[in-house]
mmCIF file of the N, C-alpha and C atoms, coordinates in Angstrom:
data_MODEL
# 
_entry.id   MODEL 
# 
loop_
_atom_site.group_PDB 
_atom_site.id 
_atom_site.type_symbol 
_atom_site.label_atom_id 
_atom_site.label_alt_id 
_atom_site.label_comp_id 
_atom_site.label_asym_id 
_atom_site.label_entity_id 
_atom_site.label_seq_id 
_atom_site.pdbx_PDB_ins_code 
_atom_site.Cartn_x 
_atom_site.Cartn_y 
_atom_site.Cartn_z 
_atom_site.occupancy 
_atom_site.B_iso_or_equiv 
_atom_site.pdbx_formal_charge 
_atom_site.auth_seq_id 
_atom_site.auth_comp_id 
_atom_site.auth_asym_id 
_atom_site.auth_atom_id 
_atom_site.pdbx_PDB_model_num 
ATOM 1   N N  . MET A 1 1  ? 15.046  -17.553 12.719  1.00 0.00 ? 1  MET A N  1 
ATOM 2   C CA . MET A 1 1  ? 16.477  -17.573 12.884  1.00 0.00 ? 1  MET A CA 1 
ATOM 3   C C  . MET A 1 1  ? 16.855  -18.047 14.288  1.00 0.00 ? 1  MET A C  1 
ATOM 4   N N  . PHE A 1 2  ? 16.124  -17.575 15.275  1.00 0.00 ? 2  PHE A N  1 
ATOM 5   C CA . PHE A 1 2  ? 16.418  -18.006 16.647  1.00 0.00 ? 2  PHE A CA 1 
ATOM 6   C C  . PHE A 1 2  ? 16.221  -19.512 16.782  1.00 0.00 ? 2  PHE A C  1 
ATOM 7   N N  . TYR A 1 3  ? 15.155  -20.002 16.159  1.00 0.00 ? 3  TYR A N  1 
ATOM 8   C CA . TYR A 1 3  ? 14.857  -21.436 16.212  1.00 0.00 ? 3  TYR A CA 1 
ATOM 9   C C  . TYR A 1 3  ? 15.993  -22.238 15.587  1.00 0.00 ? 3  TYR A C  1 
ATOM 10  N N  . LEU A 1 4  ? 16.495  -21.778 14.455  1.00 0.00 ? 4  LEU A N  1 
ATOM 11  C CA . LEU A 1 4  ? 17.591  -22.487 13.789  1.00 0.00 ? 4  LEU A CA 1 
ATOM 12  C C  . LEU A 1 4  ? 18.881  -22.429 14.604  1.00 0.00 ? 4  LEU A C  1 
ATOM 13  N N  . LYS A 1 5  ? 19.162  -21.297 15.196  1.00 0.00 ? 5  LYS A N  1 
ATOM 14  C CA . LYS A 1 5  ? 20.385  -21.176 15.998  1.00 0.00 ? 5  LYS A CA 1 
ATOM 15  C C  . LYS A 1 5  ? 20.324  -22.028 17.262  1.00 0.00 ? 5  LYS A C  1 
ATOM 16  N N  . THR A 1 6  ? 19.156  -22.075 17.864  1.00 0.00 ? 6  THR A N  1 
ATOM 17  C CA . THR A 1 6  ? 19.024  -22.766 19.145  1.00 0.00 ? 6  THR A CA 1 
ATOM 18  C C  . THR A 1 6  ? 18.947  -24.283 18.982  1.00 0.00 ? 6  THR A C  1 
ATOM 19  N N  . PHE A 1 7  ? 18.123  -24.727 18.025  1.00 0.00 ? 7  PHE A N  1 
ATOM 20  C CA . PHE A 1 7  ? 17.853  -26.163 17.899  1.00 0.00 ? 7  PHE A CA 1 
ATOM 21  C C  . PHE A 1 7  ? 18.472  -26.773 16.644  1.00 0.00 ? 7  PHE A C  1 
ATOM 22  N N  . ASN A 1 8  ? 19.559  -26.240 16.167  1.00 0.00 ? 8  ASN A N  1 
ATOM 23  C CA . ASN A 1 8  ? 20.162  -26.711 14.926  1.00 0.00 ? 8  ASN A CA 1 
ATOM 24  C C  . ASN A 1 8  ? 20.574  -28.178 15.005  1.00 0.00 ? 8  ASN A C  1 
ATOM 25  N N  . ASN A 1 9  ? 21.081  -28.629 16.126  1.00 0.00 ? 9  ASN A N  1 
ATOM 26  C CA . ASN A 1 9  ? 21.548  -30.015 16.249  1.00 0.00 ? 9  ASN A CA 1 
ATOM 27  C C  . ASN A 1 9  ? 20.424  -31.016 16.468  1.00 0.00 ? 9  ASN A C  1 
ATOM 28  N N  . SER A 1 10 ? 19.258  -30.560 16.898  1.00 0.00 ? 10 SER A N  1 
ATOM 29  C CA . SER A 1 10 ? 18.205  -31.508 17.264  1.00 0.00 ? 10 SER A CA 1 
ATOM 30  C C  . SER A 1 10 ? 17.034  -31.555 16.283  1.00 0.00 ? 10 SER A C  1 
ATOM 31  N N  . ILE A 1 11 ? 17.017  -30.755 15.235  1.00 0.00 ? 11 ILE A N  1 
ATOM 32  C CA . ILE A 1 11 ? 15.892  -30.793 14.294  1.00 0.00 ? 11 ILE A CA 1 
ATOM 33  C C  . ILE A 1 11 ? 16.275  -31.600 13.059  1.00 0.00 ? 11 ILE A C  1 
ATOM 34  N N  . SER A 1 12 ? 15.254  -32.119 12.376  1.00 0.00 ? 12 SER A N  1 
ATOM 35  C CA . SER A 1 12 ? 15.501  -32.965 11.208  1.00 0.00 ? 12 SER A CA 1 
ATOM 36  C C  . SER A 1 12 ? 15.926  -32.125 10.008  1.00 0.00 ? 12 SER A C  1 
ATOM 37  N N  . ILE A 1 13 ? 16.454  -32.801 9.001   1.00 0.00 ? 13 ILE A N  1 
ATOM 38  C CA . ILE A 1 13 ? 16.953  -32.107 7.815   1.00 0.00 ? 13 ILE A CA 1 
ATOM 39  C C  . ILE A 1 13 ? 15.802  -31.454 7.035   1.00 0.00 ? 13 ILE A C  1 
ATOM 40  N N  . GLY A 1 14 ? 14.650  -32.094 7.012   1.00 0.00 ? 14 GLY A N  1 
ATOM 41  C CA . GLY A 1 14 ? 13.489  -31.521 6.322   1.00 0.00 ? 14 GLY A CA 1 
ATOM 42  C C  . GLY A 1 14 ? 13.026  -30.224 6.964   1.00 0.00 ? 14 GLY A C  1 
ATOM 43  N N  . GLU A 1 15 ? 13.047  -30.212 8.268   1.00 0.00 ? 15 GLU A N  1 
ATOM 44  C CA . GLU A 1 15 ? 12.658  -29.010 9.004   1.00 0.00 ? 15 GLU A CA 1 
ATOM 45  C C  . GLU A 1 15 ? 13.667  -27.885 8.803   1.00 0.00 ? 15 GLU A C  1 
ATOM 46  N N  . LYS A 1 16 ? 14.943  -28.240 8.725   1.00 0.00 ? 16 LYS A N  1 
ATOM 47  C CA . LYS A 1 16 ? 15.980  -27.237 8.455   1.00 0.00 ? 16 LYS A CA 1 
ATOM 48  C C  . LYS A 1 16 ? 15.809  -26.635 7.065   1.00 0.00 ? 16 LYS A C  1 
ATOM 49  N N  . ILE A 1 17 ? 15.551  -27.495 6.085   1.00 0.00 ? 17 ILE A N  1 
ATOM 50  C CA . ILE A 1 17 ? 15.368  -27.004 4.713   1.00 0.00 ? 17 ILE A CA 1 
ATOM 51  C C  . ILE A 1 17 ? 14.177  -26.063 4.643   1.00 0.00 ? 17 ILE A C  1 
ATOM 52  N N  . PHE A 1 18 ? 13.070  -26.473 5.261   1.00 0.00 ? 18 PHE A N  1 
ATOM 53  C CA . PHE A 1 18 ? 11.882  -25.616 5.254   1.00 0.00 ? 18 PHE A CA 1 
ATOM 54  C C  . PHE A 1 18 ? 12.158  -24.279 5.940   1.00 0.00 ? 18 PHE A C  1 
ATOM 55  N N  . ALA A 1 19 ? 12.869  -24.305 7.038   1.00 0.00 ? 19 ALA A N  1 
ATOM 56  C CA . ALA A 1 19 ? 13.170  -23.069 7.772   1.00 0.00 ? 19 ALA A CA 1 
ATOM 57  C C  . ALA A 1 19 ? 14.071  -22.152 6.956   1.00 0.00 ? 19 ALA A C  1 
ATOM 58  N N  . TYR A 1 20 ? 15.103  -22.714 6.322   1.00 0.00 ? 20 TYR A N  1 
ATOM 59  C CA . TYR A 1 20 ? 16.002  -21.884 5.513   1.00 0.00 ? 20 TYR A CA 1 
ATOM 60  C C  . TYR A 1 20 ? 15.295  -21.319 4.282   1.00 0.00 ? 20 TYR A C  1 
ATOM 61  N N  . VAL A 1 21 ? 14.454  -22.123 3.642   1.00 0.00 ? 21 VAL A N  1 
ATOM 62  C CA . VAL A 1 21 ? 13.692  -21.627 2.484   1.00 0.00 ? 21 VAL A CA 1 
ATOM 63  C C  . VAL A 1 21 ? 12.746  -20.516 2.919   1.00 0.00 ? 21 VAL A C  1 
ATOM 64  N N  . SER A 1 22 ? 12.105  -20.680 4.059   1.00 0.00 ? 22 SER A N  1 
ATOM 65  C CA . SER A 1 22 ? 11.202  -19.638 4.563   1.00 0.00 ? 22 SER A CA 1 
ATOM 66  C C  . SER A 1 22 ? 11.947  -18.340 4.838   1.00 0.00 ? 22 SER A C  1 
ATOM 67  N N  . VAL A 1 23 ? 13.120  -18.437 5.415   1.00 0.00 ? 23 VAL A N  1 
ATOM 68  C CA . VAL A 1 23 ? 13.920  -17.239 5.702   1.00 0.00 ? 23 VAL A CA 1 
ATOM 69  C C  . VAL A 1 23 ? 14.349  -16.568 4.406   1.00 0.00 ? 23 VAL A C  1 
ATOM 70  N N  . ILE A 1 24 ? 14.779  -17.344 3.432   1.00 0.00 ? 24 ILE A N  1 
ATOM 71  C CA . ILE A 1 24 ? 15.218  -16.773 2.151   1.00 0.00 ? 24 ILE A CA 1 
ATOM 72  C C  . ILE A 1 24 ? 14.061  -16.087 1.435   1.00 0.00 ? 24 ILE A C  1 
ATOM 73  N N  . VAL A 1 25 ? 12.881  -16.709 1.430   1.00 0.00 ? 25 VAL A N  1 
ATOM 74  C CA . VAL A 1 25 ? 11.709  -16.098 0.793   1.00 0.00 ? 25 VAL A CA 1 
ATOM 75  C C  . VAL A 1 25 ? 11.328  -14.805 1.502   1.00 0.00 ? 25 VAL A C  1 
ATOM 76  N N  . CYS A 1 26 ? 11.337  -14.803 2.816   1.00 0.00 ? 26 CYS A N  1 
ATOM 77  C CA . CYS A 1 26 ? 10.990  -13.592 3.569   1.00 0.00 ? 26 CYS A CA 1 
ATOM 78  C C  . CYS A 1 26 ? 11.983  -12.468 3.311   1.00 0.00 ? 26 CYS A C  1 
ATOM 79  N N  . VAL A 1 27 ? 13.262  -12.792 3.242   1.00 0.00 ? 27 VAL A N  1 
ATOM 80  C CA . VAL A 1 27 ? 14.275  -11.768 2.965   1.00 0.00 ? 27 VAL A CA 1 
ATOM 81  C C  . VAL A 1 27 ? 14.091  -11.215 1.557   1.00 0.00 ? 27 VAL A C  1 
ATOM 82  N N  . PHE A 1 28 ? 13.850  -12.092 0.586   1.00 0.00 ? 28 PHE A N  1 
ATOM 83  C CA . PHE A 1 28 ? 13.628  -11.647 -0.787  1.00 0.00 ? 28 PHE A CA 1 
ATOM 84  C C  . PHE A 1 28 ? 12.418  -10.720 -0.877  1.00 0.00 ? 28 PHE A C  1 
ATOM 85  N N  . LEU A 1 29 ? 11.308  -11.110 -0.255  1.00 0.00 ? 29 LEU A N  1 
ATOM 86  C CA . LEU A 1 29 ? 10.103  -10.273 -0.304  1.00 0.00 ? 29 LEU A CA 1 
ATOM 87  C C  . LEU A 1 29 ? 10.308  -8.946  0.416   1.00 0.00 ? 29 LEU A C  1 
ATOM 88  N N  . ALA A 1 30 ? 11.037  -8.945  1.500   1.00 0.00 ? 30 ALA A N  1 
ATOM 89  C CA . ALA A 1 30 ? 11.305  -7.694  2.221   1.00 0.00 ? 30 ALA A CA 1 
ATOM 90  C C  . ALA A 1 30 ? 12.130  -6.743  1.368   1.00 0.00 ? 30 ALA A C  1 
ATOM 91  N N  . ILE A 1 31 ? 13.130  -7.267  0.676   1.00 0.00 ? 31 ILE A N  1 
ATOM 92  C CA . ILE A 1 31 ? 13.948  -6.418  -0.199  1.00 0.00 ? 31 ILE A CA 1 
ATOM 93  C C  . ILE A 1 31 ? 13.121  -5.905  -1.366  1.00 0.00 ? 31 ILE A C  1 
ATOM 94  N N  . TYR A 1 32 ? 12.303  -6.771  -1.954  1.00 0.00 ? 32 TYR A N  1 
ATOM 95  C CA . TYR A 1 32 ? 11.457  -6.386  -3.087  1.00 0.00 ? 32 TYR A CA 1 
ATOM 96  C C  . TYR A 1 32 ? 10.487  -5.264  -2.706  1.00 0.00 ? 32 TYR A C  1 
ATOM 97  N N  . VAL A 1 33 ? 9.820   -5.413  -1.585  1.00 0.00 ? 33 VAL A N  1 
ATOM 98  C CA . VAL A 1 33 ? 8.867   -4.394  -1.138  1.00 0.00 ? 33 VAL A CA 1 
ATOM 99  C C  . VAL A 1 33 ? 9.585   -3.095  -0.803  1.00 0.00 ? 33 VAL A C  1 
ATOM 100 N N  . SER A 1 34 ? 10.745  -3.176  -0.186  1.00 0.00 ? 34 SER A N  1 
ATOM 101 C CA . SER A 1 34 ? 11.505  -1.968  0.153   1.00 0.00 ? 34 SER A CA 1 
ATOM 102 C C  . SER A 1 34 ? 11.933  -1.208  -1.095  1.00 0.00 ? 34 SER A C  1 
ATOM 103 N N  . ILE A 1 35 ? 12.374  -1.917  -2.119  1.00 0.00 ? 35 ILE A N  1 
ATOM 104 C CA . ILE A 1 35 ? 12.794  -1.260  -3.357  1.00 0.00 ? 35 ILE A CA 1 
ATOM 105 C C  . ILE A 1 35 ? 11.614  -0.589  -4.037  1.00 0.00 ? 35 ILE A C  1 
ATOM 106 N N  . ASN A 1 36 ? 10.489  -1.287  -4.154  1.00 0.00 ? 36 ASN A N  1 
ATOM 107 C CA . ASN A 1 36 ? 9.319   -0.694  -4.817  1.00 0.00 ? 36 ASN A CA 1 
ATOM 108 C C  . ASN A 1 36 ? 8.742   0.474   -4.032  1.00 0.00 ? 36 ASN A C  1 
ATOM 109 N N  . THR A 1 37 ? 8.736   0.391   -2.727  1.00 0.00 ? 37 THR A N  1 
ATOM 110 C CA . THR A 1 37 ? 8.251   1.502   -1.917  1.00 0.00 ? 37 THR A CA 1 
ATOM 111 C C  . THR A 1 37 ? 9.186   2.695   -2.027  1.00 0.00 ? 37 THR A C  1 
ATOM 112 N N  . GLY A 1 38 ? 10.484  2.440   -2.050  1.00 0.00 ? 38 GLY A N  1 
ATOM 113 C CA . GLY A 1 38 ? 11.458  3.521   -2.209  1.00 0.00 ? 38 GLY A CA 1 
ATOM 114 C C  . GLY A 1 38 ? 11.325  4.217   -3.548  1.00 0.00 ? 38 GLY A C  1 
ATOM 115 N N  . LYS A 1 39 ? 11.048  3.456   -4.605  1.00 0.00 ? 39 LYS A N  1 
ATOM 116 C CA . LYS A 1 39 ? 10.842  4.067   -5.923  1.00 0.00 ? 39 LYS A CA 1 
ATOM 117 C C  . LYS A 1 39 ? 9.649   5.014   -5.893  1.00 0.00 ? 39 LYS A C  1 
ATOM 118 N N  . ALA A 1 40 ? 8.560   4.564   -5.305  1.00 0.00 ? 40 ALA A N  1 
ATOM 119 C CA . ALA A 1 40 ? 7.365   5.408   -5.249  1.00 0.00 ? 40 ALA A CA 1 
ATOM 120 C C  . ALA A 1 40 ? 7.560   6.606   -4.328  1.00 0.00 ? 40 ALA A C  1 
ATOM 121 N N  . LEU A 1 41 ? 8.370   6.454   -3.301  1.00 0.00 ? 41 LEU A N  1 
ATOM 122 C CA . LEU A 1 41 ? 8.560   7.526   -2.333  1.00 0.00 ? 41 LEU A CA 1 
ATOM 123 C C  . LEU A 1 41 ? 9.555   8.575   -2.812  1.00 0.00 ? 41 LEU A C  1 
ATOM 124 N N  . PHE A 1 42 ? 10.694  8.146   -3.338  1.00 0.00 ? 42 PHE A N  1 
ATOM 125 C CA . PHE A 1 42 ? 11.765  9.075   -3.674  1.00 0.00 ? 42 PHE A CA 1 
ATOM 126 C C  . PHE A 1 42 ? 11.789  9.494   -5.137  1.00 0.00 ? 42 PHE A C  1 
ATOM 127 N N  . ALA A 1 43 ? 11.137  8.753   -6.015  1.00 0.00 ? 43 ALA A N  1 
ATOM 128 C CA . ALA A 1 43 ? 11.090  9.116   -7.433  1.00 0.00 ? 43 ALA A CA 1 
ATOM 129 C C  . ALA A 1 43 ? 9.682   8.871   -7.955  1.00 0.00 ? 43 ALA A C  1 
ATOM 130 N N  . PRO A 1 44 ? 8.705   9.645   -7.480  1.00 0.00 ? 44 PRO A N  1 
ATOM 131 C CA . PRO A 1 44 ? 7.322   9.406   -7.907  1.00 0.00 ? 44 PRO A CA 1 
ATOM 132 C C  . PRO A 1 44 ? 7.139   9.743   -9.380  1.00 0.00 ? 44 PRO A C  1 
ATOM 133 N N  . SER A 1 45 ? 6.217   9.037   -10.000 1.00 0.00 ? 45 SER A N  1 
ATOM 134 C CA . SER A 1 45 ? 5.923   9.315   -11.399 1.00 0.00 ? 45 SER A CA 1 
ATOM 135 C C  . SER A 1 45 ? 5.143   10.624  -11.498 1.00 0.00 ? 45 SER A C  1 
ATOM 136 N N  . ALA A 1 46 ? 5.238   11.248  -12.654 1.00 0.00 ? 46 ALA A N  1 
ATOM 137 C CA . ALA A 1 46 ? 4.543   12.527  -12.860 1.00 0.00 ? 46 ALA A CA 1 
ATOM 138 C C  . ALA A 1 46 ? 3.038   12.287  -12.820 1.00 0.00 ? 46 ALA A C  1 
ATOM 139 N N  . SER A 1 47 ? 2.365   13.042  -12.002 1.00 0.00 ? 47 SER A N  1 
ATOM 140 C CA . SER A 1 47 ? 0.924   12.865  -11.877 1.00 0.00 ? 47 SER A CA 1 
ATOM 141 C C  . SER A 1 47 ? 0.197   14.049  -12.484 1.00 0.00 ? 47 SER A C  1 
ATOM 142 N N  . ASN A 1 48 ? -1.062  13.862  -12.727 1.00 0.00 ? 48 ASN A N  1 
ATOM 143 C CA . ASN A 1 48 ? -1.909  14.907  -13.280 1.00 0.00 ? 48 ASN A CA 1 
ATOM 144 C C  . ASN A 1 48 ? -2.151  15.956  -12.193 1.00 0.00 ? 48 ASN A C  1 
ATOM 145 N N  . PRO A 1 49 ? -1.804  17.221  -12.433 1.00 0.00 ? 49 PRO A N  1 
ATOM 146 C CA . PRO A 1 49 ? -1.991  18.234  -11.383 1.00 0.00 ? 49 PRO A CA 1 
ATOM 147 C C  . PRO A 1 49 ? -3.455  18.540  -11.086 1.00 0.00 ? 49 PRO A C  1 
ATOM 148 N N  . GLU A 1 50 ? -4.361  18.135  -11.977 1.00 0.00 ? 50 GLU A N  1 
ATOM 149 C CA . GLU A 1 50 ? -5.784  18.383  -11.741 1.00 0.00 ? 50 GLU A CA 1 
ATOM 150 C C  . GLU A 1 50 ? -6.362  17.418  -10.708 1.00 0.00 ? 50 GLU A C  1 
ATOM 151 N N  . ILE A 1 51 ? -5.726  16.273  -10.509 1.00 0.00 ? 51 ILE A N  1 
ATOM 152 C CA . ILE A 1 51 ? -6.236  15.279  -9.566  1.00 0.00 ? 51 ILE A CA 1 
ATOM 153 C C  . ILE A 1 51 ? -5.826  15.686  -8.154  1.00 0.00 ? 51 ILE A C  1 
ATOM 154 N N  . VAL A 1 52 ? -6.822  16.045  -7.373  1.00 0.00 ? 52 VAL A N  1 
ATOM 155 C CA . VAL A 1 52 ? -6.595  16.508  -6.008  1.00 0.00 ? 52 VAL A CA 1 
ATOM 156 C C  . VAL A 1 52 ? -6.792  15.370  -5.010  1.00 0.00 ? 52 VAL A C  1 
ATOM 157 N N  . PHE A 1 53 ? -7.690  14.444  -5.320  1.00 0.00 ? 53 PHE A N  1 
ATOM 158 C CA . PHE A 1 53 ? -8.025  13.331  -4.428  1.00 0.00 ? 53 PHE A CA 1 
ATOM 159 C C  . PHE A 1 53 ? -7.769  12.013  -5.160  1.00 0.00 ? 53 PHE A C  1 
ATOM 160 N N  . PRO A 1 54 ? -6.525  11.519  -5.187  1.00 0.00 ? 54 PRO A N  1 
ATOM 161 C CA . PRO A 1 54 ? -6.198  10.357  -6.010  1.00 0.00 ? 54 PRO A CA 1 
ATOM 162 C C  . PRO A 1 54 ? -6.787  9.035   -5.525  1.00 0.00 ? 54 PRO A C  1 
ATOM 163 N N  . PHE A 1 55 ? -7.220  8.941   -4.281  1.00 0.00 ? 55 PHE A N  1 
ATOM 164 C CA . PHE A 1 55 ? -7.734  7.679   -3.777  1.00 0.00 ? 55 PHE A CA 1 
ATOM 165 C C  . PHE A 1 55 ? -9.253  7.585   -3.865  1.00 0.00 ? 55 PHE A C  1 
ATOM 166 N N  . CYS A 1 56 ? -9.902  8.614   -4.397  1.00 0.00 ? 56 CYS A N  1 
ATOM 167 C CA . CYS A 1 56 ? -11.350 8.590   -4.570  1.00 0.00 ? 56 CYS A CA 1 
ATOM 168 C C  . CYS A 1 56 ? -11.698 7.935   -5.899  1.00 0.00 ? 56 CYS A C  1 
ATOM 169 N N  . GLN A 1 57 ? -12.992 7.692   -6.113  1.00 0.00 ? 57 GLN A N  1 
ATOM 170 C CA . GLN A 1 57 ? -13.451 7.157   -7.390  1.00 0.00 ? 57 GLN A CA 1 
ATOM 171 C C  . GLN A 1 57 ? -13.125 8.146   -8.497  1.00 0.00 ? 57 GLN A C  1 
ATOM 172 N N  . GLY A 1 58 ? -13.109 7.648   -9.725  1.00 0.00 ? 58 GLY A N  1 
ATOM 173 C CA . GLY A 1 58 ? -12.738 8.471   -10.864 1.00 0.00 ? 58 GLY A CA 1 
ATOM 174 C C  . GLY A 1 58 ? -13.564 9.732   -11.016 1.00 0.00 ? 58 GLY A C  1 
ATOM 175 N N  . ASN A 1 59 ? -14.847 9.660   -10.696 1.00 0.00 ? 59 ASN A N  1 
ATOM 176 C CA . ASN A 1 59 ? -15.719 10.831  -10.838 1.00 0.00 ? 59 ASN A CA 1 
ATOM 177 C C  . ASN A 1 59 ? -15.388 11.924  -9.831  1.00 0.00 ? 59 ASN A C  1 
ATOM 178 N N  . TYR A 1 60 ? -14.812 11.554  -8.711  1.00 0.00 ? 60 TYR A N  1 
ATOM 179 C CA . TYR A 1 60 ? -14.600 12.505  -7.622  1.00 0.00 ? 60 TYR A CA 1 
ATOM 180 C C  . TYR A 1 60 ? -13.129 12.834  -7.378  1.00 0.00 ? 60 TYR A C  1 
ATOM 181 N N  . GLN A 1 61 ? -12.226 12.465  -8.284  1.00 0.00 ? 61 GLN A N  1 
ATOM 182 C CA . GLN A 1 61 ? -10.809 12.726  -8.066  1.00 0.00 ? 61 GLN A CA 1 
ATOM 183 C C  . GLN A 1 61 ? -10.445 14.190  -8.253  1.00 0.00 ? 61 GLN A C  1 
ATOM 184 N N  . LYS A 1 62 ? -11.174 14.896  -9.080  1.00 0.00 ? 62 LYS A N  1 
ATOM 185 C CA . LYS A 1 62 ? -10.828 16.291  -9.366  1.00 0.00 ? 62 LYS A CA 1 
ATOM 186 C C  . LYS A 1 62 ? -11.627 17.275  -8.522  1.00 0.00 ? 62 LYS A C  1 
ATOM 187 N N  . MET A 1 63 ? -12.719 16.828  -7.937  1.00 0.00 ? 63 MET A N  1 
ATOM 188 C CA . MET A 1 63 ? -13.553 17.712  -7.129  1.00 0.00 ? 63 MET A CA 1 
ATOM 189 C C  . MET A 1 63 ? -14.085 16.912  -5.952  1.00 0.00 ? 63 MET A C  1 
ATOM 190 N N  . VAL A 1 64 ? -14.053 17.493  -4.802  1.00 0.00 ? 64 VAL A N  1 
ATOM 191 C CA . VAL A 1 64 ? -14.549 16.800  -3.626  1.00 0.00 ? 64 VAL A CA 1 
ATOM 192 C C  . VAL A 1 64 ? -16.069 16.657  -3.729  1.00 0.00 ? 64 VAL A C  1 
ATOM 193 N N  . TYR A 1 65 ? -16.584 15.526  -3.286  1.00 0.00 ? 65 TYR A N  1 
ATOM 194 C CA . TYR A 1 65 ? -18.019 15.292  -3.294  1.00 0.00 ? 65 TYR A CA 1 
ATOM 195 C C  . TYR A 1 65 ? -18.640 16.073  -2.150  1.00 0.00 ? 65 TYR A C  1 
ATOM 196 N N  . THR A 1 66 ? -19.529 16.978  -2.483  1.00 0.00 ? 66 THR A N  1 
ATOM 197 C CA . THR A 1 66 ? -20.208 17.778  -1.464  1.00 0.00 ? 66 THR A CA 1 
ATOM 198 C C  . THR A 1 66 ? -21.701 17.800  -1.736  1.00 0.00 ? 66 THR A C  1 
ATOM 199 N N  . ASN A 1 67 ? -22.412 18.367  -0.832  1.00 0.00 ? 67 ASN A N  1 
ATOM 200 C CA . ASN A 1 67 ? -23.837 18.553  -0.994  1.00 0.00 ? 67 ASN A CA 1 
ATOM 201 C C  . ASN A 1 67 ? -24.075 19.601  -2.076  1.00 0.00 ? 67 ASN A C  1 
ATOM 202 N N  . THR A 1 68 ? -25.142 19.468  -2.854  1.00 0.00 ? 68 THR A N  1 
ATOM 203 C CA . THR A 1 68 ? -25.399 20.421  -3.937  1.00 0.00 ? 68 THR A CA 1 
ATOM 204 C C  . THR A 1 68 ? -25.698 21.813  -3.406  1.00 0.00 ? 68 THR A C  1 
ATOM 205 N N  . THR A 1 69 ? -26.072 21.929  -2.151  1.00 0.00 ? 69 THR A N  1 
ATOM 206 C CA . THR A 1 69 ? -26.345 23.259  -1.602  1.00 0.00 ? 69 THR A CA 1 
ATOM 207 C C  . THR A 1 69 ? -25.068 24.081  -1.465  1.00 0.00 ? 69 THR A C  1 
ATOM 208 N N  . TYR A 1 70 ? -23.933 23.440  -1.489  1.00 0.00 ? 70 TYR A N  1 
ATOM 209 C CA . TYR A 1 70 ? -22.665 24.171  -1.430  1.00 0.00 ? 70 TYR A CA 1 
ATOM 210 C C  . TYR A 1 70 ? -22.486 25.036  -2.673  1.00 0.00 ? 70 TYR A C  1 
ATOM 211 N N  . PHE A 1 71 ? -22.964 24.552  -3.813  1.00 0.00 ? 71 PHE A N  1 
ATOM 212 C CA . PHE A 1 71 ? -22.798 25.273  -5.066  1.00 0.00 ? 71 PHE A CA 1 
ATOM 213 C C  . PHE A 1 71 ? -23.991 26.168  -5.397  1.00 0.00 ? 71 PHE A C  1 
ATOM 214 N N  . ASN A 1 72 ? -25.157 25.860  -4.850  1.00 0.00 ? 72 ASN A N  1 
ATOM 215 C CA . ASN A 1 72 ? -26.347 26.637  -5.171  1.00 0.00 ? 72 ASN A CA 1 
ATOM 216 C C  . ASN A 1 72 ? -27.199 26.767  -3.908  1.00 0.00 ? 72 ASN A C  1 
ATOM 217 N N  . GLN A 1 73 ? -27.208 27.942  -3.317  1.00 0.00 ? 73 GLN A N  1 
ATOM 218 C CA . GLN A 1 73 ? -27.945 28.160  -2.071  1.00 0.00 ? 73 GLN A CA 1 
ATOM 219 C C  . GLN A 1 73 ? -29.451 28.084  -2.268  1.00 0.00 ? 73 GLN A C  1 
ATOM 220 N N  . LYS A 1 74 ? -29.950 28.345  -3.474  1.00 0.00 ? 74 LYS A N  1 
ATOM 221 C CA . LYS A 1 74 ? -31.396 28.298  -3.718  1.00 0.00 ? 74 LYS A CA 1 
ATOM 222 C C  . LYS A 1 74 ? -31.940 26.888  -3.526  1.00 0.00 ? 74 LYS A C  1 
ATOM 223 N N  . ARG A 1 75 ? -31.142 25.882  -3.812  1.00 0.00 ? 75 ARG A N  1 
ATOM 224 C CA . ARG A 1 75 ? -31.600 24.505  -3.621  1.00 0.00 ? 75 ARG A CA 1 
ATOM 225 C C  . ARG A 1 75 ? -31.868 24.233  -2.139  1.00 0.00 ? 75 ARG A C  1 
ATOM 226 N N  . ALA A 1 76 ? -31.093 24.822  -1.281  1.00 0.00 ? 76 ALA A N  1 
ATOM 227 C CA . ALA A 1 76 ? -31.293 24.613  0.150   1.00 0.00 ? 76 ALA A CA 1 
ATOM 228 C C  . ALA A 1 76 ? -32.567 25.299  0.624   1.00 0.00 ? 76 ALA A C  1 
ATOM 229 N N  . LEU A 1 77 ? -32.855 26.464  0.065   1.00 0.00 ? 77 LEU A N  1 
ATOM 230 C CA . LEU A 1 77 ? -34.015 27.221  0.521   1.00 0.00 ? 77 LEU A CA 1 
ATOM 231 C C  . LEU A 1 77 ? -35.314 26.752  -0.108  1.00 0.00 ? 77 LEU A C  1 
ATOM 232 N N  . PHE A 1 78 ? -35.270 26.428  -1.407  1.00 0.00 ? 78 PHE A N  1 
ATOM 233 C CA . PHE A 1 78 ? -36.517 26.143  -2.112  1.00 0.00 ? 78 PHE A CA 1 
ATOM 234 C C  . PHE A 1 78 ? -36.618 24.703  -2.600  1.00 0.00 ? 78 PHE A C  1 
ATOM 235 N N  . GLY A 1 79 ? -35.568 23.924  -2.525  1.00 0.00 ? 79 GLY A N  1 
ATOM 236 C CA . GLY A 1 79 ? -35.625 22.512  -2.862  1.00 0.00 ? 79 GLY A CA 1 
ATOM 237 C C  . GLY A 1 79 ? -35.683 22.205  -4.340  1.00 0.00 ? 79 GLY A C  1 
ATOM 238 N N  . TYR A 1 80 ? -35.225 23.072  -5.202  1.00 0.00 ? 80 TYR A N  1 
ATOM 239 C CA . TYR A 1 80 ? -35.214 22.748  -6.641  1.00 0.00 ? 80 TYR A CA 1 
ATOM 240 C C  . TYR A 1 80 ? -33.830 22.793  -7.200  1.00 0.00 ? 80 TYR A C  1 
# 
């Protein structure tokens, strides 16, 4: 925008068209991303309450991946 305001009289018509199209595309994408982010932020879809870690792999979304000794102390002592 600064470039267009400053050098409007000295740039070619092709350069002006490209600059205006670029600005319009950027504004459109900014509005699109803002709307979709707002939907996810202010009106989230109903999620499964069992999923505690949604960004993990499917096998580990409901339970954190830990060492097996956390669940069975005998494995730590005797290795079975």
